[in-house]
JSON list of C-alpha atoms in Angstrom, two decimals:
[
{"chain": "A", "resi": 1, "resn": "MET", "atom": "CA", "xyz": [34.05, 152.32, -86.91]},
{"chain": "A", "resi": 2, "resn": "ASP", "atom": "CA", "xyz": [30.71, 153.94, -87.65]},
{"chain": "A", "resi": 3, "resn": "ASN", "atom": "CA", "xyz": [30.98, 156.00, -84.46]},
{"chain": "A", "resi": 4, "resn": "LEU", "atom": "CA", "xyz": [34.37, 157.26, -85.63]},
{"chain": "A", "resi": 5, "resn": "GLY", "atom": "CA", "xyz": [32.85, 158.44, -88.93]},
{"chain": "A", "resi": 6, "resn": "THR", "atom": "CA", "xyz": [30.03, 160.16, -87.09]},
{"chain": "A", "resi": 7, "resn": "GLU", "atom": "CA", "xyz": [32.48, 161.79, -84.72]},
{"chain": "A", "resi": 8, "resn": "VAL", "atom": "CA", "xyz": [34.62, 163.09, -87.60]},
{"chain": "A", "resi": 9, "resn": "SER", "atom": "CA", "xyz": [31.53, 164.36, -89.42]},
{"chain": "A", "resi": 10, "resn": "ASN", "atom": "CA", "xyz": [30.39, 166.23, -86.31]},
{"chain": "A", "resi": 11, "resn": "LYS", "atom": "CA", "xyz": [33.83, 167.82, -85.90]},
{"chain": "A", "resi": 12, "resn": "ILE", "atom": "CA", "xyz": [33.90, 168.92, -89.54]},
{"chain": "A", "resi": 13, "resn": "ARG", "atom": "CA", "xyz": [30.40, 170.33, -89.18]},
{"chain": "A", "resi": 14, "resn": "SER", "atom": "CA", "xyz": [31.47, 172.25, -86.04]},
{"chain": "A", "resi": 15, "resn": "ALA", "atom": "CA", "xyz": [34.55, 173.58, -87.83]},
{"chain": "A", "resi": 16, "resn": "ILE", "atom": "CA", "xyz": [32.42, 174.72, -90.77]},
{"chain": "A", "resi": 17, "resn": "LYS", "atom": "CA", "xyz": [30.00, 176.45, -88.40]},
{"chain": "A", "resi": 18, "resn": "ALA", "atom": "CA", "xyz": [32.89, 178.20, -86.60]},
{"chain": "A", "resi": 19, "resn": "LYS", "atom": "CA", "xyz": [34.41, 179.37, -89.89]},
{"chain": "A", "resi": 20, "resn": "LEU", "atom": "CA", "xyz": [31.05, 180.70, -91.10]},
{"chain": "A", "resi": 21, "resn": "ILE", "atom": "CA", "xyz": [30.66, 182.66, -87.83]},
{"chain": "A", "resi": 22, "resn": "GLU", "atom": "CA", "xyz": [34.22, 183.98, -88.24]},
{"chain": "A", "resi": 23, "resn": "LEU", "atom": "CA", "xyz": [33.32, 185.21, -91.76]},
{"chain": "A", "resi": 24, "resn": "ASP", "atom": "CA", "xyz": [30.02, 186.74, -90.51]},
{"chain": "A", "resi": 25, "resn": "ALA", "atom": "CA", "xyz": [28.18, 184.46, -92.93]},
{"chain": "A", "resi": 26, "resn": "TYR", "atom": "CA", "xyz": [26.44, 182.16, -90.46]},
{"chain": "A", "resi": 27, "resn": "VAL", "atom": "CA", "xyz": [22.73, 182.25, -91.09]},
{"chain": "A", "resi": 28, "resn": "ASP", "atom": "CA", "xyz": [21.27, 179.10, -89.50]},
{"chain": "A", "resi": 29, "resn": "ASP", "atom": "CA", "xyz": [21.93, 175.35, -89.00]},
{"chain": "A", "resi": 30, "resn": "GLU", "atom": "CA", "xyz": [20.81, 174.57, -92.52]},
{"chain": "A", "resi": 31, "resn": "LEU", "atom": "CA", "xyz": [23.83, 176.16, -94.23]},
{"chain": "A", "resi": 32, "resn": "PRO", "atom": "CA", "xyz": [26.42, 173.90, -92.47]},
{"chain": "A", "resi": 33, "resn": "ASP", "atom": "CA", "xyz": [24.17, 170.92, -93.27]},
{"chain": "A", "resi": 34, "resn": "TYR", "atom": "CA", "xyz": [24.03, 171.97, -96.93]},
{"chain": "A", "resi": 35, "resn": "ILE", "atom": "CA", "xyz": [27.82, 172.30, -97.01]},
{"chain": "A", "resi": 36, "resn": "MET", "atom": "CA", "xyz": [28.17, 168.83, -95.43]},
{"chain": "A", "resi": 37, "resn": "VAL", "atom": "CA", "xyz": [25.96, 167.41, -98.20]},
{"chain": "A", "resi": 38, "resn": "MET", "atom": "CA", "xyz": [28.24, 169.00, -100.80]},
{"chain": "A", "resi": 39, "resn": "VAL", "atom": "CA", "xyz": [31.27, 167.50, -99.04]},
{"chain": "A", "resi": 40, "resn": "ALA", "atom": "CA", "xyz": [29.61, 164.08, -98.95]},
{"chain": "A", "resi": 41, "resn": "ASN", "atom": "CA", "xyz": [28.87, 164.39, -102.70]},
{"chain": "A", "resi": 42, "resn": "ASP", "atom": "CA", "xyz": [32.56, 165.21, -103.41]},
{"chain": "A", "resi": 43, "resn": "ARG", "atom": "CA", "xyz": [31.82, 168.60, -104.93]},
{"chain": "A", "resi": 44, "resn": "ASN", "atom": "CA", "xyz": [34.97, 170.34, -106.11]},
{"chain": "A", "resi": 45, "resn": "LYS", "atom": "CA", "xyz": [36.00, 173.89, -105.14]},
{"chain": "A", "resi": 46, "resn": "GLU", "atom": "CA", "xyz": [34.57, 175.55, -108.27]},
{"chain": "A", "resi": 47, "resn": "GLN", "atom": "CA", "xyz": [31.21, 173.85, -107.81]},
{"chain": "A", "resi": 48, "resn": "MET", "atom": "CA", "xyz": [31.09, 174.95, -104.16]},
{"chain": "A", "resi": 49, "resn": "ASP", "atom": "CA", "xyz": [32.10, 178.51, -105.12]},
{"chain": "A", "resi": 50, "resn": "GLU", "atom": "CA", "xyz": [29.17, 178.61, -107.51]},
{"chain": "A", "resi": 51, "resn": "ASP", "atom": "CA", "xyz": [26.65, 177.09, -105.06]},
{"chain": "A", "resi": 52, "resn": "LEU", "atom": "CA", "xyz": [27.73, 179.07, -101.98]},
{"chain": "A", "resi": 53, "resn": "GLY", "atom": "CA", "xyz": [28.23, 182.44, -103.73]},
{"chain": "A", "resi": 54, "resn": "LEU", "atom": "CA", "xyz": [24.66, 183.43, -102.95]},
{"chain": "A", "resi": 55, "resn": "PHE", "atom": "CA", "xyz": [25.16, 182.80, -99.19]},
{"chain": "A", "resi": 56, "resn": "LEU", "atom": "CA", "xyz": [28.74, 183.91, -98.64]},
{"chain": "A", "resi": 57, "resn": "ASN", "atom": "CA", "xyz": [29.17, 186.69, -101.25]},
{"chain": "A", "resi": 58, "resn": "ASP", "atom": "CA", "xyz": [32.74, 188.06, -101.05]},
{"chain": "A", "resi": 59, "resn": "ASN", "atom": "CA", "xyz": [33.83, 185.38, -98.53]},
{"chain": "A", "resi": 60, "resn": "THR", "atom": "CA", "xyz": [32.96, 182.46, -100.81]},
{"chain": "A", "resi": 61, "resn": "ASN", "atom": "CA", "xyz": [36.48, 181.97, -102.21]},
{"chain": "A", "resi": 62, "resn": "ALA", "atom": "CA", "xyz": [38.14, 182.26, -98.77]},
{"chain": "A", "resi": 63, "resn": "PHE", "atom": "CA", "xyz": [35.68, 179.76, -97.26]},
{"chain": "A", "resi": 64, "resn": "THR", "atom": "CA", "xyz": [35.90, 177.16, -100.04]},
{"chain": "A", "resi": 65, "resn": "THR", "atom": "CA", "xyz": [39.70, 177.40, -100.10]},
{"chain": "A", "resi": 66, "resn": "TRP", "atom": "CA", "xyz": [39.79, 176.86, -96.32]},
{"chain": "A", "resi": 67, "resn": "LEU", "atom": "CA", "xyz": [37.30, 173.97, -96.50]},
{"chain": "A", "resi": 68, "resn": "HIS", "atom": "CA", "xyz": [39.20, 172.16, -99.25]},
{"chain": "A", "resi": 69, "resn": "ASN", "atom": "CA", "xyz": [42.50, 172.59, -97.36]},
{"chain": "A", "resi": 70, "resn": "VAL", "atom": "CA", "xyz": [40.86, 171.01, -94.29]},
{"chain": "A", "resi": 71, "resn": "LEU", "atom": "CA", "xyz": [39.44, 168.16, -96.36]},
{"chain": "A", "resi": 72, "resn": "ASP", "atom": "CA", "xyz": [42.79, 167.58, -98.09]},
{"chain": "A", "resi": 73, "resn": "LYS", "atom": "CA", "xyz": [44.55, 167.38, -94.71]},
{"chain": "A", "resi": 74, "resn": "LEU", "atom": "CA", "xyz": [41.90, 164.96, -93.48]},
{"chain": "A", "resi": 75, "resn": "ARG", "atom": "CA", "xyz": [42.31, 162.77, -96.59]},
{"chain": "A", "resi": 76, "resn": "LYS", "atom": "CA", "xyz": [46.09, 162.81, -96.21]},
{"chain": "A", "resi": 77, "resn": "VAL", "atom": "CA", "xyz": [45.90, 161.75, -92.56]},
{"chain": "A", "resi": 78, "resn": "THR", "atom": "CA", "xyz": [43.38, 159.05, -93.44]},
{"chain": "A", "resi": 79, "resn": "LEU", "atom": "CA", "xyz": [45.48, 157.78, -96.35]},
{"chain": "A", "resi": 80, "resn": "ASP", "atom": "CA", "xyz": [48.61, 157.79, -94.19]},
{"chain": "A", "resi": 81, "resn": "GLU", "atom": "CA", "xyz": [46.82, 155.74, -91.54]},
{"chain": "A", "resi": 82, "resn": "VAL", "atom": "CA", "xyz": [45.51, 153.29, -94.14]},
{"chain": "A", "resi": 83, "resn": "ALA", "atom": "CA", "xyz": [48.97, 152.98, -95.69]},
{"chain": "A", "resi": 84, "resn": "LYS", "atom": "CA", "xyz": [50.48, 152.44, -92.26]},
{"chain": "A", "resi": 85, "resn": "LYS", "atom": "CA", "xyz": [47.94, 149.72, -91.47]},
{"chain": "A", "resi": 86, "resn": "GLU", "atom": "CA", "xyz": [48.52, 148.06, -94.85]},
{"chain": "A", "resi": 87, "resn": "SER", "atom": "CA", "xyz": [52.28, 148.19, -94.32]},
{"chain": "A", "resi": 88, "resn": "THR", "atom": "CA", "xyz": [51.95, 146.68, -90.86]},
{"chain": "A", "resi": 89, "resn": "THR", "atom": "CA", "xyz": [49.63, 144.00, -92.22]},
{"chain": "A", "resi": 90, "resn": "LYS", "atom": "CA", "xyz": [52.03, 143.19, -95.07]},
{"chain": "A", "resi": 91, "resn": "LYS", "atom": "CA", "xyz": [54.96, 142.96, -92.66]},
{"chain": "A", "resi": 92, "resn": "LYS", "atom": "CA", "xyz": [52.95, 140.71, -90.37]},
{"chain": "A", "resi": 93, "resn": "LYS", "atom": "CA", "xyz": [51.91, 138.45, -93.26]},
{"chain": "A", "resi": 94, "resn": "LYS", "atom": "CA", "xyz": [55.49, 138.35, -94.53]},
{"chain": "A", "resi": 95, "resn": "LYS", "atom": "CA", "xyz": [56.72, 137.38, -91.06]},
{"chain": "A", "resi": 96, "resn": "GLU", "atom": "CA", "xyz": [54.02, 134.72, -90.76]},
{"chain": "A", "resi": 97, "resn": "THR", "atom": "CA", "xyz": [54.99, 133.38, -94.19]},
{"chain": "A", "resi": 98, "resn": "LYS", "atom": "CA", "xyz": [58.65, 133.21, -93.19]},
{"chain": "A", "resi": 99, "resn": "GLU", "atom": "CA", "xyz": [57.73, 131.41, -89.97]},
{"chain": "A", "resi": 100, "resn": "ALA", "atom": "CA", "xyz": [55.53, 128.96, -91.86]},
{"chain": "A", "resi": 101, "resn": "LYS", "atom": "CA", "xyz": [58.34, 128.26, -94.34]},
{"chain": "A", "resi": 102, "resn": "LYS", "atom": "CA", "xyz": [60.77, 127.78, -91.48]},
{"chain": "A", "resi": 103, "resn": "LYS", "atom": "CA", "xyz": [58.40, 125.33, -89.78]},
{"chain": "A", "resi": 104, "resn": "GLU", "atom": "CA", "xyz": [57.94, 123.49, -93.09]},
{"chain": "A", "resi": 105, "resn": "LYS", "atom": "CA", "xyz": [61.72, 123.18, -93.48]},
{"chain": "A", "resi": 106, "resn": "GLU", "atom": "CA", "xyz": [62.00, 121.88, -89.93]},
{"chain": "A", "resi": 107, "resn": "LYS", "atom": "CA", "xyz": [59.30, 119.29, -90.66]},
{"chain": "A", "resi": 108, "resn": "GLU", "atom": "CA", "xyz": [61.16, 118.22, -93.80]},
{"chain": "A", "resi": 109, "resn": "LYS", "atom": "CA", "xyz": [64.38, 117.86, -91.81]},
{"chain": "A", "resi": 110, "resn": "GLU", "atom": "CA", "xyz": [62.57, 115.77, -89.21]},
{"chain": "A", "resi": 111, "resn": "LYS", "atom": "CA", "xyz": [61.13, 113.55, -91.96]},
{"chain": "A", "resi": 112, "resn": "LYS", "atom": "CA", "xyz": [64.60, 113.09, -93.48]},
{"chain": "A", "resi": 113, "resn": "LYS", "atom": "CA", "xyz": [66.03, 112.24, -90.07]},
{"chain": "A", "resi": 114, "resn": "ALA", "atom": "CA", "xyz": [63.25, 109.72, -89.47]},
{"chain": "A", "resi": 115, "resn": "LYS", "atom": "CA", "xyz": [63.86, 108.10, -92.86]},
{"chain": "A", "resi": 116, "resn": "LEU", "atom": "CA", "xyz": [67.59, 107.95, -92.19]},
{"chain": "A", "resi": 117, "resn": "LYS", "atom": "CA", "xyz": [66.99, 106.36, -88.78]},
{"chain": "A", "resi": 118, "resn": "GLU", "atom": "CA", "xyz": [64.62, 103.85, -90.39]},
{"chain": "A", "resi": 119, "resn": "LYS", "atom": "CA", "xyz": [67.24, 102.94, -92.99]},
{"chain": "A", "resi": 120, "resn": "LYS", "atom": "CA", "xyz": [69.87, 102.50, -90.29]},
{"chain": "A", "resi": 121, "resn": "LEU", "atom": "CA", "xyz": [67.48, 100.35, -88.27]},
{"chain": "A", "resi": 122, "resn": "LYS", "atom": "CA", "xyz": [66.72, 98.15, -91.27]},
{"chain": "A", "resi": 123, "resn": "LYS", "atom": "CA", "xyz": [70.43, 97.84, -92.01]},
{"chain": "A", "resi": 124, "resn": "SER", "atom": "CA", "xyz": [71.18, 96.85, -88.41]},
{"chain": "A", "resi": 125, "resn": "GLU", "atom": "CA", "xyz": [68.35, 94.29, -88.52]},
{"chain": "A", "resi": 126, "resn": "LYS", "atom": "CA", "xyz": [69.86, 92.79, -91.67]},
{"chain": "A", "resi": 127, "resn": "VAL", "atom": "CA", "xyz": [73.26, 92.61, -89.98]},
{"chain": "A", "resi": 128, "resn": "GLU", "atom": "CA", "xyz": [71.71, 90.93, -86.93]},
{"chain": "A", "resi": 129, "resn": "LEU", "atom": "CA", "xyz": [69.87, 88.41, -89.09]},
{"chain": "A", "resi": 130, "resn": "SER", "atom": "CA", "xyz": [72.94, 87.66, -91.14]},
{"chain": "A", "resi": 131, "resn": "SER", "atom": "CA", "xyz": [75.13, 87.32, -88.02]},
{"chain": "A", "resi": 132, "resn": "LYS", "atom": "CA", "xyz": [73.24, 84.13, -87.06]},
{"chain": "A", "resi": 133, "resn": "SER", "atom": "CA", "xyz": [75.02, 82.14, -89.77]},
{"chain": "A", "resi": 134, "resn": "LYS", "atom": "CA", "xyz": [78.81, 81.89, -89.65]},
{"chain": "A", "resi": 135, "resn": "PRO", "atom": "CA", "xyz": [79.70, 82.76, -93.26]},
{"chain": "A", "resi": 136, "resn": "SER", "atom": "CA", "xyz": [77.62, 85.93, -93.10]},
{"chain": "A", "resi": 137, "resn": "THR", "atom": "CA", "xyz": [79.31, 86.93, -89.85]},
{"chain": "A", "resi": 138, "resn": "GLN", "atom": "CA", "xyz": [82.62, 86.63, -91.57]},
{"chain": "A", "resi": 139, "resn": "THR", "atom": "CA", "xyz": [81.34, 88.80, -94.40]},
{"chain": "A", "resi": 140, "resn": "VAL", "atom": "CA", "xyz": [80.16, 91.43, -91.93]},
{"chain": "A", "resi": 141, "resn": "ASN", "atom": "CA", "xyz": [83.45, 91.25, -90.04]},
{"chain": "A", "resi": 142, "resn": "ASN", "atom": "CA", "xyz": [85.32, 91.55, -93.32]},
{"chain": "A", "resi": 143, "resn": "GLU", "atom": "CA", "xyz": [83.23, 94.59, -94.29]},
{"chain": "A", "resi": 144, "resn": "GLU", "atom": "CA", "xyz": [83.91, 96.16, -90.89]},
{"chain": "A", "resi": 145, "resn": "GLU", "atom": "CA", "xyz": [87.59, 95.50, -91.26]},
{"chain": "A", "resi": 146, "resn": "LYS", "atom": "CA", "xyz": [87.58, 97.06, -94.74]},
{"chain": "A", "resi": 147, "resn": "GLU", "atom": "CA", "xyz": [85.91, 100.15, -93.35]},
{"chain": "A", "resi": 148, "resn": "GLU", "atom": "CA", "xyz": [88.51, 100.38, -90.60]},
{"chain": "A", "resi": 149, "resn": "GLY", "atom": "CA", "xyz": [91.24, 100.37, -93.24]},
{"chain": "A", "resi": 150, "resn": "TYR", "atom": "CA", "xyz": [92.56, 96.78, -93.14]},
{"chain": "A", "resi": 151, "resn": "ASP", "atom": "CA", "xyz": [94.52, 95.32, -95.91]},
{"chain": "A", "resi": 152, "resn": "ALA", "atom": "CA", "xyz": [92.67, 93.10, -98.41]},
{"chain": "A", "resi": 153, "resn": "GLU", "atom": "CA", "xyz": [95.33, 90.35, -98.30]},
{"chain": "A", "resi": 154, "resn": "ALA", "atom": "CA", "xyz": [95.07, 90.05, -94.52]},
{"chain": "A", "resi": 155, "resn": "ILE", "atom": "CA", "xyz": [91.31, 89.76, -94.74]},
{"chain": "A", "resi": 156, "resn": "LEU", "atom": "CA", "xyz": [91.56, 87.08, -97.41]},
{"chain": "A", "resi": 157, "resn": "LYS", "atom": "CA", "xyz": [94.07, 85.07, -95.38]},
{"chain": "A", "resi": 158, "resn": "LYS", "atom": "CA", "xyz": [91.82, 85.29, -92.32]},
{"chain": "A", "resi": 159, "resn": "ALA", "atom": "CA", "xyz": [88.82, 84.07, -94.32]},
{"chain": "A", "resi": 160, "resn": "VAL", "atom": "CA", "xyz": [90.80, 81.13, -95.72]},
{"chain": "A", "resi": 161, "resn": "LYS", "atom": "CA", "xyz": [92.02, 80.12, -92.25]},
{"chain": "A", "resi": 162, "resn": "SER", "atom": "CA", "xyz": [88.54, 80.27, -90.71]},
{"chain": "A", "resi": 163, "resn": "SER", "atom": "CA", "xyz": [87.01, 78.23, -93.52]},
{"chain": "A", "resi": 164, "resn": "ALA", "atom": "CA", "xyz": [89.83, 75.68, -93.23]},
{"chain": "A", "resi": 165, "resn": "LYS", "atom": "CA", "xyz": [89.15, 75.35, -89.50]},
{"chain": "A", "resi": 166, "resn": "SER", "atom": "CA", "xyz": [85.46, 74.78, -90.12]},
{"chain": "A", "resi": 167, "resn": "LEU", "atom": "CA", "xyz": [86.29, 72.05, -92.62]},
{"chain": "A", "resi": 168, "resn": "LYS", "atom": "CA", "xyz": [88.61, 70.29, -90.15]},
{"chain": "A", "resi": 169, "resn": "VAL", "atom": "CA", "xyz": [86.00, 70.36, -87.40]},
{"chain": "A", "resi": 170, "resn": "GLY", "atom": "CA", "xyz": [83.32, 69.05, -89.71]},
{"chain": "A", "resi": 171, "resn": "THR", "atom": "CA", "xyz": [85.24, 66.01, -90.99]},
{"chain": "A", "resi": 172, "resn": "VAL", "atom": "CA", "xyz": [85.43, 62.87, -88.88]},
{"chain": "A", "resi": 173, "resn": "LYS", "atom": "CA", "xyz": [88.18, 60.38, -89.61]},
{"chain": "A", "resi": 174, "resn": "LYS", "atom": "CA", "xyz": [86.86, 56.99, -90.40]},
{"chain": "A", "resi": 175, "resn": "SER", "atom": "CA", "xyz": [89.12, 54.08, -89.98]},
{"chain": "A", "resi": 176, "resn": "THR", "atom": "CA", "xyz": [88.90, 51.21, -92.37]},
{"chain": "A", "resi": 177, "resn": "PRO", "atom": "CA", "xyz": [88.46, 47.74, -90.84]}
]
């Protein structure tokens, strides 16, 4: 970056020297250096007119007008480049922010899916545990039948029949002597 500033300064100095030669006001290398110091100190046109009047005489106004036009163009180009860089940087940051938000949403979705899977797994484990005892199996079967759209009366009749069967199997007839 520093080399760029030096390069620009050298080009401005060369342009000043060329303009002074064009105006037949070039005396030596010290005058362009003096003008560069004024530029570096942000001297305005009126201040330069006053300071350079002794060296440039009638060409003072023409020279300072030219110099300030050159400097204004240089500032405009520089400001445009800075604005362009800032705009590009803002767009890049905005894009990165959008991508980060999108990734965050995807992570949240994955977490929700994982929680849902965990719930389903726990539910299926409960069903498996409860299926080991007969009454619970009937309850599960009844719930499945309800979900499939079976009629409540039919389910009740089925439950009564199965419990009656289990009672018959469990009782042993004892004969009296």
